[in-house]
mmCIF file of N, CA, C and O in Angstrom:
data_model
loop_
_atom_site.group_PDB
_atom_site.id
_atom_site.type_symbol
_atom_site.label_atom_id
_atom_site.label_comp_id
_atom_site.label_asym_id
_atom_site.label_seq_id
_atom_site.Cartn_x
_atom_site.Cartn_y
_atom_site.Cartn_z
ATOM 1 N N LEU A 13 151.863 26.290 227.642
ATOM 2 C CA LEU A 13 151.687 24.898 227.155
ATOM 3 C C LEU A 13 150.094 24.734 227.220
ATOM 4 O O LEU A 13 149.476 24.870 228.229
ATOM 5 N N HIS A 14 149.502 24.509 225.970
ATOM 6 C CA HIS A 14 148.094 24.237 225.799
ATOM 7 C C HIS A 14 147.845 22.775 225.845
ATOM 8 O O HIS A 14 148.479 22.218 224.995
ATOM 9 N N TRP A 15 146.914 22.241 226.585
ATOM 10 C CA TRP A 15 146.728 20.671 226.492
ATOM 11 C C TRP A 15 145.188 20.508 226.476
ATOM 12 O O TRP A 15 144.397 21.319 226.872
ATOM 13 N N LYS A 16 144.818 19.434 225.877
ATOM 14 C CA LYS A 16 143.434 19.004 225.743
ATOM 15 C C LYS A 16 143.270 17.544 226.036
ATOM 16 O O LYS A 16 144.195 16.749 225.505
ATOM 17 N N LEU A 17 142.344 17.103 226.804
ATOM 18 C CA LEU A 17 142.114 15.648 227.157
ATOM 19 C C LEU A 17 140.737 15.302 226.732
ATOM 20 O O LEU A 17 139.793 15.940 227.091
ATOM 21 N N ASP A 18 140.607 14.271 225.941
ATOM 22 C CA ASP A 18 139.345 13.578 225.622
ATOM 23 C C ASP A 18 139.536 12.159 225.974
ATOM 24 O O ASP A 18 140.322 11.486 225.372
ATOM 25 N N PHE A 19 138.736 11.565 226.888
ATOM 26 C CA PHE A 19 138.922 10.269 227.457
ATOM 27 C C PHE A 19 137.574 9.505 227.439
ATOM 28 O O PHE A 19 136.595 10.058 227.833
ATOM 29 N N ARG A 20 137.628 8.257 226.872
ATOM 30 C CA ARG A 20 136.392 7.448 226.890
ATOM 31 C C ARG A 20 136.857 5.975 227.338
ATOM 32 O O ARG A 20 137.797 5.515 226.734
ATOM 33 N N SER A 21 136.181 5.391 228.287
ATOM 34 C CA SER A 21 136.441 4.018 228.690
ATOM 35 C C SER A 21 135.168 3.267 228.897
ATOM 36 O O SER A 21 134.228 3.764 229.403
ATOM 37 N N GLU A 22 135.169 2.077 228.422
ATOM 38 C CA GLU A 22 134.107 1.181 228.524
ATOM 39 C C GLU A 22 134.513 -0.246 229.187
ATOM 40 O O GLU A 22 135.529 -0.749 228.931
ATOM 41 N N LEU A 23 133.648 -0.590 230.185
ATOM 42 C CA LEU A 23 133.869 -1.876 230.870
ATOM 43 C C LEU A 23 132.598 -2.456 231.374
ATOM 44 O O LEU A 23 131.851 -1.797 232.090
ATOM 45 N N ASN A 24 132.279 -3.699 230.858
ATOM 46 C CA ASN A 24 131.038 -4.387 231.323
ATOM 47 C C ASN A 24 129.878 -3.551 231.002
ATOM 48 O O ASN A 24 128.988 -3.485 231.844
ATOM 49 N N GLY A 25 129.772 -2.810 229.978
ATOM 50 C CA GLY A 25 128.559 -2.086 229.697
ATOM 51 C C GLY A 25 128.520 -0.652 230.322
ATOM 52 O O GLY A 25 127.686 0.238 229.977
ATOM 53 N N SER A 26 129.466 -0.359 231.148
ATOM 54 C CA SER A 26 129.496 0.999 231.761
ATOM 55 C C SER A 26 130.471 1.829 230.992
ATOM 56 O O SER A 26 131.425 1.351 230.440
ATOM 57 N N VAL A 27 130.216 3.099 230.852
ATOM 58 C CA VAL A 27 130.960 4.009 229.962
ATOM 59 C C VAL A 27 131.301 5.203 230.859
ATOM 60 O O VAL A 27 130.463 5.833 231.482
ATOM 61 N N ALA A 28 132.474 5.596 230.827
ATOM 62 C CA ALA A 28 133.112 6.788 231.509
ATOM 63 C C ALA A 28 133.723 7.685 230.411
ATOM 64 O O ALA A 28 134.447 7.288 229.631
ATOM 65 N N VAL A 29 133.171 8.948 230.439
ATOM 66 C CA VAL A 29 133.728 9.955 229.449
ATOM 67 C C VAL A 29 134.068 11.114 230.188
ATOM 68 O O VAL A 29 133.448 11.644 231.106
ATOM 69 N N THR A 30 135.315 11.678 229.875
ATOM 70 C CA THR A 30 135.748 12.977 230.419
ATOM 71 C C THR A 30 136.390 13.799 229.380
ATOM 72 O O THR A 30 137.039 13.267 228.345
ATOM 73 N N SER A 31 136.307 15.075 229.527
ATOM 74 C CA SER A 31 136.927 15.994 228.577
ATOM 75 C C SER A 31 137.417 17.279 229.309
ATOM 76 O O SER A 31 136.582 17.635 230.244
ATOM 77 N N ASP A 32 138.520 17.652 229.068
ATOM 78 C CA ASP A 32 139.056 18.967 229.767
ATOM 79 C C ASP A 32 140.176 19.532 228.958
ATOM 80 O O ASP A 32 140.805 18.959 228.124
ATOM 81 N N SER A 33 140.463 20.834 229.142
ATOM 82 C CA SER A 33 141.563 21.451 228.485
ATOM 83 C C SER A 33 141.967 22.808 229.343
ATOM 84 O O SER A 33 141.187 23.273 230.177
ATOM 85 N N ASP A 34 143.230 23.193 229.165
ATOM 86 C CA ASP A 34 143.650 24.309 229.986
ATOM 87 C C ASP A 34 144.990 24.755 229.319
ATOM 88 O O ASP A 34 145.560 24.146 228.428
ATOM 89 N N THR A 35 145.577 25.921 229.851
ATOM 90 C CA THR A 35 146.725 26.397 229.451
ATOM 91 C C THR A 35 147.600 26.588 230.706
ATOM 92 O O THR A 35 147.103 27.283 231.615
ATOM 93 N N ASN A 36 148.787 26.089 230.759
ATOM 94 C CA ASN A 36 149.641 26.106 231.960
ATOM 95 C C ASN A 36 151.061 26.415 231.583
ATOM 96 O O ASN A 36 151.523 26.136 230.462
ATOM 97 N N LEU A 37 151.850 26.872 232.533
ATOM 98 C CA LEU A 37 153.380 27.116 232.403
ATOM 99 C C LEU A 37 154.120 25.839 232.538
ATOM 100 O O LEU A 37 153.777 24.963 233.195
ATOM 101 N N PHE A 38 155.299 25.765 231.864
ATOM 102 C CA PHE A 38 156.212 24.767 232.055
ATOM 103 C C PHE A 38 157.654 25.263 232.124
ATOM 104 O O PHE A 38 157.871 26.445 231.488
ATOM 105 N N TYR A 39 158.573 24.880 232.852
ATOM 106 C CA TYR A 39 159.914 25.314 232.897
ATOM 107 C C TYR A 39 160.856 24.180 232.514
ATOM 108 O O TYR A 39 160.721 23.026 232.840
ATOM 109 N N THR A 40 161.986 24.611 231.917
ATOM 110 C CA THR A 40 162.966 23.569 231.513
ATOM 111 C C THR A 40 164.399 24.197 231.835
ATOM 112 O O THR A 40 164.510 25.465 231.565
ATOM 113 N N LEU A 41 165.332 23.389 232.180
ATOM 114 C CA LEU A 41 166.744 23.779 232.361
ATOM 115 C C LEU A 41 167.488 22.683 231.631
ATOM 116 O O LEU A 41 167.415 21.491 232.017
ATOM 117 N N GLN A 42 168.490 23.075 230.802
ATOM 118 C CA GLN A 42 169.411 22.008 230.204
ATOM 119 C C GLN A 42 170.781 22.516 230.336
ATOM 120 O O GLN A 42 171.046 23.671 230.000
ATOM 121 N N MET A 43 171.601 21.611 230.655
ATOM 122 C CA MET A 43 173.096 21.855 230.772
ATOM 123 C C MET A 43 173.913 20.803 230.064
ATOM 124 O O MET A 43 173.437 19.645 229.984
ATOM 125 N N GLY A 44 174.987 21.116 229.510
ATOM 126 C CA GLY A 44 175.852 20.142 228.861
ATOM 127 C C GLY A 44 177.318 20.328 229.209
ATOM 128 O O GLY A 44 177.761 21.431 229.614
ATOM 129 N N TYR A 45 178.085 19.209 229.103
ATOM 130 C CA TYR A 45 179.450 19.210 229.388
ATOM 131 C C TYR A 45 180.163 18.497 228.312
ATOM 132 O O TYR A 45 179.808 17.289 228.076
ATOM 133 N N GLN A 46 181.196 19.092 227.854
ATOM 134 C CA GLN A 46 182.023 18.554 226.706
ATOM 135 C C GLN A 46 182.991 17.604 227.328
ATOM 136 O O GLN A 46 183.925 18.000 228.028
ATOM 137 N N LEU A 47 182.791 16.239 227.085
ATOM 138 C CA LEU A 47 183.746 15.182 227.579
ATOM 139 C C LEU A 47 184.928 15.074 226.703
ATOM 140 O O LEU A 47 186.125 14.836 227.120
ATOM 141 N N ALA A 48 184.771 15.186 225.401
ATOM 142 C CA ALA A 48 185.834 15.061 224.320
ATOM 143 C C ALA A 48 185.395 16.029 223.112
ATOM 144 O O ALA A 48 184.370 16.625 223.193
ATOM 145 N N ASP A 49 186.177 15.959 222.115
ATOM 146 C CA ASP A 49 185.897 16.727 220.849
ATOM 147 C C ASP A 49 184.582 16.325 220.299
ATOM 148 O O ASP A 49 183.875 17.276 219.670
ATOM 149 N N ASN A 50 184.194 15.171 220.407
ATOM 150 C CA ASN A 50 182.952 14.638 219.659
ATOM 151 C C ASN A 50 181.952 14.067 220.795
ATOM 152 O O ASN A 50 180.941 13.421 220.286
ATOM 153 N N ILE A 51 182.131 14.184 222.007
ATOM 154 C CA ILE A 51 181.227 13.622 222.998
ATOM 155 C C ILE A 51 180.799 14.629 223.934
ATOM 156 O O ILE A 51 181.603 15.358 224.562
ATOM 157 N N GLN A 52 179.403 14.761 224.144
ATOM 158 C CA GLN A 52 178.897 15.689 225.170
ATOM 159 C C GLN A 52 178.010 15.011 226.118
ATOM 160 O O GLN A 52 177.084 14.190 225.549
ATOM 161 N N MET A 53 177.969 15.283 227.351
ATOM 162 C CA MET A 53 176.941 14.751 228.300
ATOM 163 C C MET A 53 175.959 15.904 228.652
ATOM 164 O O MET A 53 176.459 16.993 228.832
ATOM 165 N N THR A 54 174.690 15.563 228.719
ATOM 166 C CA THR A 54 173.747 16.579 228.951
ATOM 167 C C THR A 54 172.845 16.171 230.149
ATOM 168 O O THR A 54 172.564 14.983 230.331
ATOM 169 N N VAL A 55 172.230 17.089 230.846
ATOM 170 C CA VAL A 55 171.246 16.983 231.868
ATOM 171 C C VAL A 55 170.130 17.897 231.591
ATOM 172 O O VAL A 55 170.361 19.108 231.464
ATOM 173 N N LYS A 56 168.967 17.400 231.626
ATOM 174 C CA LYS A 56 167.724 18.271 231.412
ATOM 175 C C LYS A 56 166.647 18.014 232.456
ATOM 176 O O LYS A 56 166.217 16.975 232.720
ATOM 177 N N ALA A 57 166.180 19.098 233.117
ATOM 178 C CA ALA A 57 165.083 19.038 234.068
ATOM 179 C C ALA A 57 163.948 19.809 233.587
ATOM 180 O O ALA A 57 164.126 20.985 233.129
ATOM 181 N N THR A 58 162.716 19.273 233.626
ATOM 182 C CA THR A 58 161.635 19.963 233.162
ATOM 183 C C THR A 58 160.471 19.850 234.179
ATOM 184 O O THR A 58 160.383 18.766 234.833
ATOM 185 N N ARG A 59 159.727 20.848 234.381
ATOM 186 C CA ARG A 59 158.485 20.733 235.390
ATOM 187 C C ARG A 59 157.280 21.385 234.560
ATOM 188 O O ARG A 59 157.318 22.470 234.116
ATOM 189 N N TYR A 60 156.253 20.615 234.603
ATOM 190 C CA TYR A 60 154.949 21.055 234.026
ATOM 191 C C TYR A 60 153.989 21.303 235.117
ATOM 192 O O TYR A 60 153.788 20.495 235.940
ATOM 193 N N ASN A 61 153.611 22.550 235.335
ATOM 194 C CA ASN A 61 152.677 23.012 236.385
ATOM 195 C C ASN A 61 151.236 22.972 235.901
ATOM 196 O O ASN A 61 150.695 23.953 235.331
ATOM 197 N N LEU A 62 150.622 21.794 235.844
ATOM 198 C CA LEU A 62 149.322 21.610 235.354
ATOM 199 C C LEU A 62 148.288 21.808 236.328
ATOM 200 O O LEU A 62 148.578 21.644 237.530
ATOM 201 N N SER A 63 147.100 22.146 235.949
ATOM 202 C CA SER A 63 146.007 22.410 236.932
ATOM 203 C C SER A 63 145.558 21.127 237.635
ATOM 204 O O SER A 63 145.125 21.191 238.760
ATOM 205 N N VAL A 64 145.716 19.973 236.977
ATOM 206 C CA VAL A 64 145.281 18.681 237.580
ATOM 207 C C VAL A 64 146.422 18.181 238.529
ATOM 208 O O VAL A 64 146.169 17.817 239.662
ATOM 209 N N ASN A 65 147.669 18.152 238.142
ATOM 210 C CA ASN A 65 148.719 17.803 238.917
ATOM 211 C C ASN A 65 150.076 18.253 238.347
ATOM 212 O O ASN A 65 150.093 18.765 237.195
ATOM 213 N N ASN A 66 151.232 18.131 239.049
ATOM 214 C CA ASN A 66 152.425 18.671 238.499
ATOM 215 C C ASN A 66 153.246 17.463 237.998
ATOM 216 O O ASN A 66 153.147 16.387 238.605
ATOM 217 N N VAL A 67 154.058 17.693 236.993
ATOM 218 C CA VAL A 67 154.872 16.572 236.385
ATOM 219 C C VAL A 67 156.359 17.101 236.351
ATOM 220 O O VAL A 67 156.624 18.151 235.861
ATOM 221 N N ASN A 68 157.188 16.194 236.891
ATOM 222 C CA ASN A 68 158.623 16.540 236.970
ATOM 223 C C ASN A 68 159.309 15.481 236.036
ATOM 224 O O ASN A 68 158.981 14.312 236.077
ATOM 225 N N ASN A 69 160.252 15.952 235.308
ATOM 226 C CA ASN A 69 161.025 15.041 234.379
ATOM 227 C C ASN A 69 162.528 15.329 234.398
ATOM 228 O O ASN A 69 162.830 16.536 234.356
ATOM 229 N N LEU A 70 163.376 14.338 234.628
ATOM 230 C CA LEU A 70 164.791 14.454 234.504
ATOM 231 C C LEU A 70 165.293 13.557 233.592
ATOM 232 O O LEU A 70 165.027 12.348 233.530
ATOM 233 N N ALA A 71 166.176 14.071 232.494
ATOM 234 C CA ALA A 71 166.685 13.345 231.532
ATOM 235 C C ALA A 71 168.216 13.547 231.433
ATOM 236 O O ALA A 71 168.783 14.616 231.586
ATOM 237 N N LEU A 72 168.951 12.381 231.188
ATOM 238 C CA LEU A 72 170.365 12.470 231.082
ATOM 239 C C LEU A 72 170.613 11.994 229.582
ATOM 240 O O LEU A 72 169.898 11.129 229.040
ATOM 241 N N GLY A 73 171.603 12.673 228.957
ATOM 242 C CA GLY A 73 171.720 12.397 227.613
ATOM 243 C C GLY A 73 173.398 12.334 227.255
ATOM 244 O O GLY A 73 174.111 12.900 227.947
ATOM 245 N N LEU A 74 173.713 11.640 226.230
ATOM 246 C CA LEU A 74 174.996 11.559 225.574
ATOM 247 C C LEU A 74 175.006 11.834 224.154
ATOM 248 O O LEU A 74 174.208 11.061 223.397
ATOM 249 N N ILE A 75 175.636 12.754 223.839
ATOM 250 C CA ILE A 75 175.620 13.232 222.365
ATOM 251 C C ILE A 75 177.021 12.708 221.691
ATOM 252 O O ILE A 75 178.035 13.121 222.314
ATOM 253 N N TYR A 76 176.919 12.045 220.648
ATOM 254 C CA TYR A 76 178.183 11.718 219.966
ATOM 255 C C TYR A 76 178.095 12.241 218.503
ATOM 256 O O TYR A 76 177.086 11.943 217.760
ATOM 257 N N GLN A 77 179.007 13.034 218.191
ATOM 258 C CA GLN A 77 179.107 13.670 216.810
ATOM 259 C C GLN A 77 180.237 13.046 215.981
ATOM 260 O O GLN A 77 181.368 12.943 216.463
ATOM 261 N N PHE A 78 179.812 12.603 214.760
ATOM 262 C CA PHE A 78 180.949 12.070 213.976
ATOM 263 C C PHE A 78 181.014 12.731 212.585
ATOM 264 O O PHE A 78 180.163 13.547 212.244
#
């Protein structure tokens, strides 16, 4: 995963500017369970190992096909 950050903030005449970029790994795991012929439940976990901090994400999903 390649990311780039360009940030500029102004408050009461003061200006803060930051810029950074890097390449880091991320991992993801997704599983699904068929509830019925046209309905599936999913669970997805993702971890981004960024040099600044780590980010974890957990998502639950419901897929309906018609």
